[in-house]
PDB file of C-alpha atoms in Angstrom:
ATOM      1  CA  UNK D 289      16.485 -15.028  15.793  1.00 81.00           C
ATOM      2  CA  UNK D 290      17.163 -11.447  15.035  1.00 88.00           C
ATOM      3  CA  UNK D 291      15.395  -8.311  16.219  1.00 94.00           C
ATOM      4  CA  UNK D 292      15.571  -4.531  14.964  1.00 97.00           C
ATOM      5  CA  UNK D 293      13.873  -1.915  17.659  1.00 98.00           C
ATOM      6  CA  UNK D 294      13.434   1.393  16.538  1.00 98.00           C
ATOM      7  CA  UNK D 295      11.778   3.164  19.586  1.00 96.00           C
ATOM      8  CA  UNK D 296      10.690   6.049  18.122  1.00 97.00           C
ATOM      9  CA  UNK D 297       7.747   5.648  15.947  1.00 97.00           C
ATOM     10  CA  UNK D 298       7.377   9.640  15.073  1.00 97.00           C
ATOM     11  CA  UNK D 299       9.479  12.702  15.125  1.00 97.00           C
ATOM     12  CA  UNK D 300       9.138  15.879  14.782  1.00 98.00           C
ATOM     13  CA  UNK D 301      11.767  18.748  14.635  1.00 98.00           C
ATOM     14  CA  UNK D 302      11.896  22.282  12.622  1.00 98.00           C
ATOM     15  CA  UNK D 303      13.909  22.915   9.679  1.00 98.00           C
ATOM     16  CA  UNK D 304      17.597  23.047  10.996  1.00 97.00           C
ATOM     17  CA  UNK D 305      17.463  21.321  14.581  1.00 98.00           C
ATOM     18  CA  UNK D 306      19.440  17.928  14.552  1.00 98.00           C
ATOM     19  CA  UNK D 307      18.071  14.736  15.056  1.00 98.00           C
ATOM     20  CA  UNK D 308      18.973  11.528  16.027  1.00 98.00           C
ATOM     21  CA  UNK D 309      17.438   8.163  15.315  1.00 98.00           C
ATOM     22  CA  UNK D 310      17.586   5.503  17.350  1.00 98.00           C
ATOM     23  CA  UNK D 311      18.348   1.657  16.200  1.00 98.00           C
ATOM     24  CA  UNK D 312      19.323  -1.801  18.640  1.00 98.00           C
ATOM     25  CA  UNK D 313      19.543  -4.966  17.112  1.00 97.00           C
ATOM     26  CA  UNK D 314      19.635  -8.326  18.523  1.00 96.00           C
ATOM     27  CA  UNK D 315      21.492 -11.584  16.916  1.00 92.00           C
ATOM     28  CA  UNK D 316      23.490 -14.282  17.980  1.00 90.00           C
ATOM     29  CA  UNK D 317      25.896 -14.054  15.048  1.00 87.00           C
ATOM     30  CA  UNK D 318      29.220 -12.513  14.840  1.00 88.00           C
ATOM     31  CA  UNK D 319      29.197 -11.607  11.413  1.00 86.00           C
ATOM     32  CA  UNK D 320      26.324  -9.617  10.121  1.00 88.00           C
ATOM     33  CA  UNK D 321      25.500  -6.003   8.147  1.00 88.00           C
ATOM     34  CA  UNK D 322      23.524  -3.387   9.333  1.00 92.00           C
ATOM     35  CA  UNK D 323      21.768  -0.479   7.196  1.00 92.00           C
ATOM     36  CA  UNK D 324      19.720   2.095   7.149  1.00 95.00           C
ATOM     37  CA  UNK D 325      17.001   3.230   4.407  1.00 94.00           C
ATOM     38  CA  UNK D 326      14.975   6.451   3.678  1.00 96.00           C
ATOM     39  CA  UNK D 327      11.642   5.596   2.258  1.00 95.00           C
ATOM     40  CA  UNK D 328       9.872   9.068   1.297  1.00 93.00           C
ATOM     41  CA  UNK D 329       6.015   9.423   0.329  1.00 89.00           C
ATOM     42  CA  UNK D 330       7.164   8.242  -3.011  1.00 86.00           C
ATOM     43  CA  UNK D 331       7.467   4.212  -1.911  1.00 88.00           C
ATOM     44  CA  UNK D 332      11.000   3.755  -2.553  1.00 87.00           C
ATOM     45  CA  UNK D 333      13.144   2.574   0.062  1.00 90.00           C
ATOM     46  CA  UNK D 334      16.702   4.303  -0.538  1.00 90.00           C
ATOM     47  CA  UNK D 335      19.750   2.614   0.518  1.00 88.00           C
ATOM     48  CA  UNK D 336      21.844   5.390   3.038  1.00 92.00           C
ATOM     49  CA  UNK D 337      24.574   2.818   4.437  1.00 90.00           C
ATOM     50  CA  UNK D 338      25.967  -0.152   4.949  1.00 88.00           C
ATOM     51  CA  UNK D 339      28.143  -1.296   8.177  1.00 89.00           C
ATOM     52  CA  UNK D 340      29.262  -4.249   8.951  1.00 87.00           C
ATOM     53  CA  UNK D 341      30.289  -5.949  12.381  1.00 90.00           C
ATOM     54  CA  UNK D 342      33.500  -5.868  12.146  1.00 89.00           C
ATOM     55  CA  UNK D 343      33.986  -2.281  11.676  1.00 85.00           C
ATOM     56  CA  UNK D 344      32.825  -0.059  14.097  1.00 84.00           C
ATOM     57  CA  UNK D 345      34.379   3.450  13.025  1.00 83.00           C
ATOM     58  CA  UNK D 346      31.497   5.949  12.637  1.00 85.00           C
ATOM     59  CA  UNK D 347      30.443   7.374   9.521  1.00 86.00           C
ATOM     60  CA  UNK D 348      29.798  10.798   8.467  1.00 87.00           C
ATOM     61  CA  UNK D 349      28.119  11.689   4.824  1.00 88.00           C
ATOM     62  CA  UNK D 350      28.033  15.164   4.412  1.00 93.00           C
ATOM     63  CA  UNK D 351      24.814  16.539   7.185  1.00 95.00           C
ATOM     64  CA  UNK D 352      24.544  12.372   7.643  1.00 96.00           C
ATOM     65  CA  UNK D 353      26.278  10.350  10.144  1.00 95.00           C
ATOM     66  CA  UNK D 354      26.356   7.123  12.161  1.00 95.00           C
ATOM     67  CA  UNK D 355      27.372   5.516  15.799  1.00 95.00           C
ATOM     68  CA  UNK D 356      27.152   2.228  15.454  1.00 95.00           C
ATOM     69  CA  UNK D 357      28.111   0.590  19.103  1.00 94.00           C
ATOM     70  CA  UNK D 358      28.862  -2.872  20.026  1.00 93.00           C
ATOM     71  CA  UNK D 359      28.912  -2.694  23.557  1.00 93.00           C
ATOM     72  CA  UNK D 360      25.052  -1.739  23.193  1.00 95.00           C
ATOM     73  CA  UNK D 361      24.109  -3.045  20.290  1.00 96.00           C
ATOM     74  CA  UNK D 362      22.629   0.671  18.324  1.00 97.00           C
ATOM     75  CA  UNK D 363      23.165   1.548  15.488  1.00 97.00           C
ATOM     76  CA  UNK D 364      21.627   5.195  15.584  1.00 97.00           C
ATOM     77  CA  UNK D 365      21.559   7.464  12.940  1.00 97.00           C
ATOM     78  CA  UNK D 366      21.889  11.311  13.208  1.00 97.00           C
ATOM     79  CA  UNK D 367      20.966  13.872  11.016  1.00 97.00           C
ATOM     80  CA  UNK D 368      22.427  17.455  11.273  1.00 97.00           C
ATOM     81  CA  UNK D 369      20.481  20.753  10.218  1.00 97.00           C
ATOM     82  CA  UNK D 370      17.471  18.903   8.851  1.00 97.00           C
ATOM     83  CA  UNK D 371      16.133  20.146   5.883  1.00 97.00           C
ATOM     84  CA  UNK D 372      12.177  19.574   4.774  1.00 97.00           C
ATOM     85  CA  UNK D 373      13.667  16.816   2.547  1.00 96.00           C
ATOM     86  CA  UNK D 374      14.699  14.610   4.941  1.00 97.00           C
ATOM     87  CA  UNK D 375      10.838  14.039   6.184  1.00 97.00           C
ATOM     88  CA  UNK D 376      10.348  10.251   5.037  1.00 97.00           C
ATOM     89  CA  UNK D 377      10.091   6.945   7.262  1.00 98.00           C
ATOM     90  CA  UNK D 378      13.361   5.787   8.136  1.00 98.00           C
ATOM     91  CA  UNK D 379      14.335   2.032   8.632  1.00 97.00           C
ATOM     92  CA  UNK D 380      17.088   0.295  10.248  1.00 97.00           C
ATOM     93  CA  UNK D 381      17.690  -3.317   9.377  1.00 94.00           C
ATOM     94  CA  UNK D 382      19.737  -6.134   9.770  1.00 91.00           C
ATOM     95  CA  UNK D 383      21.281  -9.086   7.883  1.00 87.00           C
ATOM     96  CA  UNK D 384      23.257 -11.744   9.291  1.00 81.00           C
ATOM     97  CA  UNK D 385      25.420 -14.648   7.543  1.00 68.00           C
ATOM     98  CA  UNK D 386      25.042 -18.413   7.428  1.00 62.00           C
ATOM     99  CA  UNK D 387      21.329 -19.193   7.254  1.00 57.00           C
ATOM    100  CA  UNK D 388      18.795 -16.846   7.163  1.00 50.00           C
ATOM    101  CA  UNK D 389      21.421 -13.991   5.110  1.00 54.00           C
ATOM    102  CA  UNK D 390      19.030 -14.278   2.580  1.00 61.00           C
ATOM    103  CA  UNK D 391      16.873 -11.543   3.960  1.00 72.00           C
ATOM    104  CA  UNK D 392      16.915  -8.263   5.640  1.00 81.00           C
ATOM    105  CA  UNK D 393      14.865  -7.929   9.162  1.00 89.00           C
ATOM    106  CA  UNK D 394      13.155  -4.852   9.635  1.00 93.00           C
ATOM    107  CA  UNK D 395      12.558  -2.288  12.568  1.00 97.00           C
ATOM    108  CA  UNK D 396       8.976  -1.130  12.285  1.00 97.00           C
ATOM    109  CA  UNK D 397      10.498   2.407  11.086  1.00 97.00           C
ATOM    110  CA  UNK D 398      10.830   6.462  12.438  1.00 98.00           C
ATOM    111  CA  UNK D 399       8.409   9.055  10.369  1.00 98.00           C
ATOM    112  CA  UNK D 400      10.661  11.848  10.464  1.00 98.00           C
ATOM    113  CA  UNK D 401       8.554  15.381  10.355  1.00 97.00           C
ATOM    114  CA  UNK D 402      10.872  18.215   9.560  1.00 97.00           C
ATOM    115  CA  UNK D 403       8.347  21.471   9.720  1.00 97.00           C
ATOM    116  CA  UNK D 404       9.699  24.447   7.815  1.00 95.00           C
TER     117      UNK D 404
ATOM    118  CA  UNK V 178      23.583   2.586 -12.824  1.00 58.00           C
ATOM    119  CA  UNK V 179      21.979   1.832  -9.812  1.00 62.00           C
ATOM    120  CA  UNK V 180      18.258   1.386 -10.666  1.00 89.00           C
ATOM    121  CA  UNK V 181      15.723  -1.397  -9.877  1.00 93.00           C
ATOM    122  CA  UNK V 182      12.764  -0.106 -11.844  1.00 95.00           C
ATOM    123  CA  UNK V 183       9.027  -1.531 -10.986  1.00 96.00           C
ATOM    124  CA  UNK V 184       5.885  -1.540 -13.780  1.00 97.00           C
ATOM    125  CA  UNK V 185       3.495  -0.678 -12.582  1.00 97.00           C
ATOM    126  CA  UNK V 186       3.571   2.390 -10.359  1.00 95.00           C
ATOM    127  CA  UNK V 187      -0.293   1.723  -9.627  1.00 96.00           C
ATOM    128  CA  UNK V 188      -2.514  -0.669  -9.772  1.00 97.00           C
ATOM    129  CA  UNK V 189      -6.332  -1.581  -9.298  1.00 97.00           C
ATOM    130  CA  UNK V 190      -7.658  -5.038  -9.705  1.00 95.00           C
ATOM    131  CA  UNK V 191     -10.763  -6.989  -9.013  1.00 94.00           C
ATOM    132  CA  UNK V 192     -11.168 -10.594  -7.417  1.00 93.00           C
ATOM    133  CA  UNK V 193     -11.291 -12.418 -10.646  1.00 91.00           C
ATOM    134  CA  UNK V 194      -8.557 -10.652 -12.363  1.00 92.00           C
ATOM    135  CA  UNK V 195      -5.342 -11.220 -13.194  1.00 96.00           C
ATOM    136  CA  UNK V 196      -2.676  -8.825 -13.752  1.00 96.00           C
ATOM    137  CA  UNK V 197       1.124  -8.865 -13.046  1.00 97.00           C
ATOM    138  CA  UNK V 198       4.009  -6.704 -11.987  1.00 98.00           C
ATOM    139  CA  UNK V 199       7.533  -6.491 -13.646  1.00 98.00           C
ATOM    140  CA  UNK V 200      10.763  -5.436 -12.091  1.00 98.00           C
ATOM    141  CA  UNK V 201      13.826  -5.124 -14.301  1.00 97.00           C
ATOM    142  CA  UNK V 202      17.726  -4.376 -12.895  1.00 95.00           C
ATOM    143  CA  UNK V 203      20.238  -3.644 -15.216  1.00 92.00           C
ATOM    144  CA  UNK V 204      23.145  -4.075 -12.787  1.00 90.00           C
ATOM    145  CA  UNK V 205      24.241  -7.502 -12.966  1.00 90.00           C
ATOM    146  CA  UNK V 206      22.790  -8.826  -9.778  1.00 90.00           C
ATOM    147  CA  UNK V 207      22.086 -12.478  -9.309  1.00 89.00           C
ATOM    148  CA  UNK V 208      19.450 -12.343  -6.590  1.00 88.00           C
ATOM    149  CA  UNK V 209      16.088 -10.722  -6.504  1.00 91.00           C
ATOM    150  CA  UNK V 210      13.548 -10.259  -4.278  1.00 91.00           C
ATOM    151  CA  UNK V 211       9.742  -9.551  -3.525  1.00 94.00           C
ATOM    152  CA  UNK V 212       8.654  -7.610  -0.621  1.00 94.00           C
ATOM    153  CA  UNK V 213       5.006  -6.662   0.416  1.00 96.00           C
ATOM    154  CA  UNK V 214       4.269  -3.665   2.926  1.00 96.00           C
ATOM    155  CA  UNK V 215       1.445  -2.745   4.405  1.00 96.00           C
ATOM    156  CA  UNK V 216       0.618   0.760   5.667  1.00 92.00           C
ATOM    157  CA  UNK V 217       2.822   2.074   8.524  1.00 90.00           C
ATOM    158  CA  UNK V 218       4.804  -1.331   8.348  1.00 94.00           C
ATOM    159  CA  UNK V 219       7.823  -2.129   7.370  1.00 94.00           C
ATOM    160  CA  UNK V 220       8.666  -4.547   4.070  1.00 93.00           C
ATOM    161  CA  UNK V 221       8.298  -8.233   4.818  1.00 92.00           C
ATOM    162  CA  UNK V 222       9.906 -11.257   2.199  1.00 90.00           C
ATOM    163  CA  UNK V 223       7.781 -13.294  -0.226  1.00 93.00           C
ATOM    164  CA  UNK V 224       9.930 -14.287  -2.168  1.00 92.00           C
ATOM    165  CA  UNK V 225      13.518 -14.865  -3.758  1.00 89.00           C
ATOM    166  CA  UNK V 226      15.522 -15.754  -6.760  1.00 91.00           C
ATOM    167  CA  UNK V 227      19.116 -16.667  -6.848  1.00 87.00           C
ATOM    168  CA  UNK V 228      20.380 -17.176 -10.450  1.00 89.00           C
ATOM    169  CA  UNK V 229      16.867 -17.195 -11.840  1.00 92.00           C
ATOM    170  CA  UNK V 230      16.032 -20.536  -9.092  1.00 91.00           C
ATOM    171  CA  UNK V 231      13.605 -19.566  -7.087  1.00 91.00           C
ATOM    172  CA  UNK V 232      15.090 -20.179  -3.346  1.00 83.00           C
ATOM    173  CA  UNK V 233      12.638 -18.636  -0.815  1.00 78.00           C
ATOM    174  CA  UNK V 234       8.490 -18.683  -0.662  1.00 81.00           C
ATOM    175  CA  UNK V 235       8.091 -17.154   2.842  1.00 80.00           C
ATOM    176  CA  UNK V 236       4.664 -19.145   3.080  1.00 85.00           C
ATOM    177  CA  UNK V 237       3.264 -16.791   0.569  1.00 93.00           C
ATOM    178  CA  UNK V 238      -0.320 -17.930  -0.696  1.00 94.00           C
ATOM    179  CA  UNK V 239      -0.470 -19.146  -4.145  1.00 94.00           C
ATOM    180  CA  UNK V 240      -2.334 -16.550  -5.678  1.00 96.00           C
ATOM    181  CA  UNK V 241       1.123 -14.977  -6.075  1.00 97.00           C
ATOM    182  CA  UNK V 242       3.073 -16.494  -8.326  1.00 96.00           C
ATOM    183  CA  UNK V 243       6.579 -15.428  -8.784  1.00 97.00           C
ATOM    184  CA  UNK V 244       8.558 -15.989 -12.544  1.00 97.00           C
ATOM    185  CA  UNK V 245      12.257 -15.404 -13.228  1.00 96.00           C
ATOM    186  CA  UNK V 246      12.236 -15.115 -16.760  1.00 95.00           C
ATOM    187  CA  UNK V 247      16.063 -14.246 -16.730  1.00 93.00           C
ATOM    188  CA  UNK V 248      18.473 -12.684 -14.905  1.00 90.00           C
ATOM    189  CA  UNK V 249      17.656  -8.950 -14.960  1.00 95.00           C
ATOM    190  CA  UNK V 250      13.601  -9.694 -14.342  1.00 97.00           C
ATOM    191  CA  UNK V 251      11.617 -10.780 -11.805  1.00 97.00           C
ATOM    192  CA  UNK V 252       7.716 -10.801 -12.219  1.00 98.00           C
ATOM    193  CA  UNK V 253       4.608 -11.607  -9.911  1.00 98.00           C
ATOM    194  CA  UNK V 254       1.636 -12.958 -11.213  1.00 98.00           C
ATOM    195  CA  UNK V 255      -1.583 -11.872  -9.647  1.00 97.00           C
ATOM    196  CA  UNK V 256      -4.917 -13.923  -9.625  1.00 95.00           C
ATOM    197  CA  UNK V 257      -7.467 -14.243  -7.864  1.00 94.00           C
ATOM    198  CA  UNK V 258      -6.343 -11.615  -4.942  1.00 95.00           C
ATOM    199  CA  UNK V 259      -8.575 -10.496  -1.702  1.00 96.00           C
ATOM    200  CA  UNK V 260      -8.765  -7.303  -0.765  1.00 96.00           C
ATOM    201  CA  UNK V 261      -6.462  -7.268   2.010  1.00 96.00           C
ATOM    202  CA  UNK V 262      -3.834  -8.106  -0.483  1.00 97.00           C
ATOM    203  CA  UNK V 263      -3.981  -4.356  -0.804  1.00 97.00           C
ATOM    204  CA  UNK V 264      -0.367  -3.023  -0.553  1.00 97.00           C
ATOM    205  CA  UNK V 265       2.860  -1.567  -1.532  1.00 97.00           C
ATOM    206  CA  UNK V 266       4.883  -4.231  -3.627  1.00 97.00           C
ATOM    207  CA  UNK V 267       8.379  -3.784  -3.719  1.00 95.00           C
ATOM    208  CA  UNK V 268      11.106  -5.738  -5.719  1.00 95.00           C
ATOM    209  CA  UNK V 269      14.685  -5.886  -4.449  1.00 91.00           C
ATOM    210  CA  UNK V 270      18.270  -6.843  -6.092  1.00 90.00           C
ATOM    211  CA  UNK V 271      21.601  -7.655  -4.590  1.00 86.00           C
ATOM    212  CA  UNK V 272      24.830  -9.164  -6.013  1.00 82.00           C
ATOM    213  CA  UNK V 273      24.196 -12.614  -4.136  1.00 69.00           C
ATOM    214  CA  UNK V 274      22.095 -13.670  -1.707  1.00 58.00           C
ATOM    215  CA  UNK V 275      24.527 -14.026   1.001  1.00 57.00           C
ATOM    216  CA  UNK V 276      25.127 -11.870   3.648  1.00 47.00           C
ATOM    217  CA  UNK V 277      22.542  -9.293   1.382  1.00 56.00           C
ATOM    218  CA  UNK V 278      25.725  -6.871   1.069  1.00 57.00           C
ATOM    219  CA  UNK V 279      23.811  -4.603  -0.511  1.00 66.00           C
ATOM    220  CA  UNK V 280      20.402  -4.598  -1.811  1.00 77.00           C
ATOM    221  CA  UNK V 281      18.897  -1.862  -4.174  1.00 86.00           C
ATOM    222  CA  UNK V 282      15.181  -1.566  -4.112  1.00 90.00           C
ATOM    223  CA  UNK V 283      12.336  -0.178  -6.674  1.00 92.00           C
ATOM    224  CA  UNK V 284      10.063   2.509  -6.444  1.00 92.00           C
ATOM    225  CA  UNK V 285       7.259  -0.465  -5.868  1.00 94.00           C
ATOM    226  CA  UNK V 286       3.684  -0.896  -6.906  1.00 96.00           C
ATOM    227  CA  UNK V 287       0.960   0.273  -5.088  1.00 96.00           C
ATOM    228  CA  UNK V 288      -1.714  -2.250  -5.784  1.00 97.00           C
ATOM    229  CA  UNK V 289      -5.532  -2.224  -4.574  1.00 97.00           C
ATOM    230  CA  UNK V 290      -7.416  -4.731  -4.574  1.00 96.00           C
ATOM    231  CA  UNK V 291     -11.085  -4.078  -5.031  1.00 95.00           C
TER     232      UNK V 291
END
């Protein structure tokens, strides 16, 4: 079975502090994807990034970027000088192949506060 | 164009009623999906279509009743829903259903059961 922990529930930080967001997966599969979405107030979950497991060179998308470690299984997320846009419920999720790839499993999600 | 668009944004319906939601893509993918969150949770699957054949039913009770119509629609017929049916309803696309390499979602329906 697979498994998405994000540990932090709720963050807060003020307008231009960094933050990171924290992501570990579990699966028994070799091959598998792992994203991360933005859902803000508005409902819709926003696709942010794709990686999958054979590829482990971080990412880095303009004040965005990602560390996505085998060794430990995270996937963590980091945002630099947050801006009051950023403040939306962040999830990290996982989809693995062969049966089951169907589907994307969850972490419960990080409310991200960023105060002005 | 990237959009998976959801009719519609909000919705309030009784018991008895029945009502439906719509969710249209435009980009040529061959599976959708239907997701239901709750408050503070994240999206679980109810359902999903791959080239209009309805694959997966999570266990999802049959007052929801998905339709494929064609390839760029998904709806989900409402009837007869309880009140803790209350929640956000988002629909979901991706090129195939395997290994979900990417998957675009809508903006959702808010529905509230009354």
């Amino acid at each position: 079975a697979q498994k998405v922990t994000q540990a932090q529930t709720e963050i807060s930080v003020v307008e231009k502090e960094d933050v990171t967001l924290d992501c570990v997966y579990e699966t028994r599969d070799t091959t598998y994807y792992l994203f991360w979405y933005k859902q803000p107030p508005s409902g819709e979950l926003v696709f942010l990034i794709r990686r999958n497991s054979f590829d482990e060179q971080n990412e880095i998308s303009g004040r965005y970027s990602w560390n996505f470690q085998k060794s430990t299984s995270s996937f963590n997320f980091t945002i630099t000088a947050s801006q009051v846009v950023d403040s939306a419920v962040y999830f990290c999720a996982l989809s693995v192949a062969g049966a089951g790839s169907y589907q994307l499993t969850f972490g419960k999600g990080t409310k991200l506060s960023v105060i002005p | 164009d990237t959009e998976v668009t959801q009719t519609p944004k909000h919705l309030v319906m009784g018991m008895t009623n029945k009502k439906s939601l719509k969710c249209e893509q435009h980009m040529g993918h061959r599976a959708m999906y239907w997701y239901k969150q709750k408050a503070k949770k994240p999206p679980e699957l109810m359902f999903v279509y791959s080239y209009e054949k309805l694959s997966i039913n999570e266990s999802v009770p049959s007052r929801f009743s998905p339709e494929c119509p064609n390839s760029s629609l998904l709806n989900l017929h409402l009837h007869a829903l309880q009140p803790e049916d209350s929640a956000l309803y988002l629909c979901a696309s991706s090129q195939g259903k395997q290994l979900l390499i990417s998957a675009f979602f809508g903006q959702g329906t808010r529905l509230t059961v009354v």
